[in-house]
């Protein structure tokens, strides 16, 4: 089908679909949400389309289920999960404790590959993405993509009003999870365009010659 956004239209078949995931740092009610944004890259049109966004306060065992629902809905190529040591350590420890049917203990060993291993076992195409710099620095790429008119959002979506409000209020917004997933999405988008341009520039060229026999 076709997607209409901001007076533009694109065929979904033309988009390279991926998601970026920002894991909440704790389970407290006041903590940030775990957020996931689904993007599509139109390389020919050099535009980034924001297709879907979910944000929930979820327990560690529910993160895989949340990612699986997103993957099944959109058939994503890649799920990029934010790789921050303290956050992933917390998620890993919670997953281990839940599996053992007990509460988290300070003595728990925390193997760092638990979340990714479970995601791979669930058939999810998960990769980690490392945050570079602070949140404000990371958002500069997203701001540049926005300013150039290359980031498309739907005309209507249940999450759109809250999403735009957070972007406009950042860095003073109460939460910044939607800003984070947008920053990661812009980073993947720009890296994809750069990689495609590099492949084109290094492709062999051939001169036209006449018949040789």
Coordinates of C-alpha atoms in Angstrom, one line a residue, residues 56-67 69:
X56 CA 5.4 1.6 27.3
X57 CA 6.6 1.1 30.8
X58 CA 7.4 -2.6 30.6
X59 CA 9.1 -5.1 32.8
X60 CA 12.2 -6.8 31.5
X61 CA 10.4 -10.1 30.4
X62 CA 7.9 -8.0 28.4
X63 CA 10.6 -6.3 26.3
X64 CA 11.1 -9.3 24.0
X65 CA 7.3 -9.6 23.6
X66 CA 7.1 -5.9 22.8
X67 CA 9.8 -6.2 20.1
X69 CA 4.9 -7.6 18.2

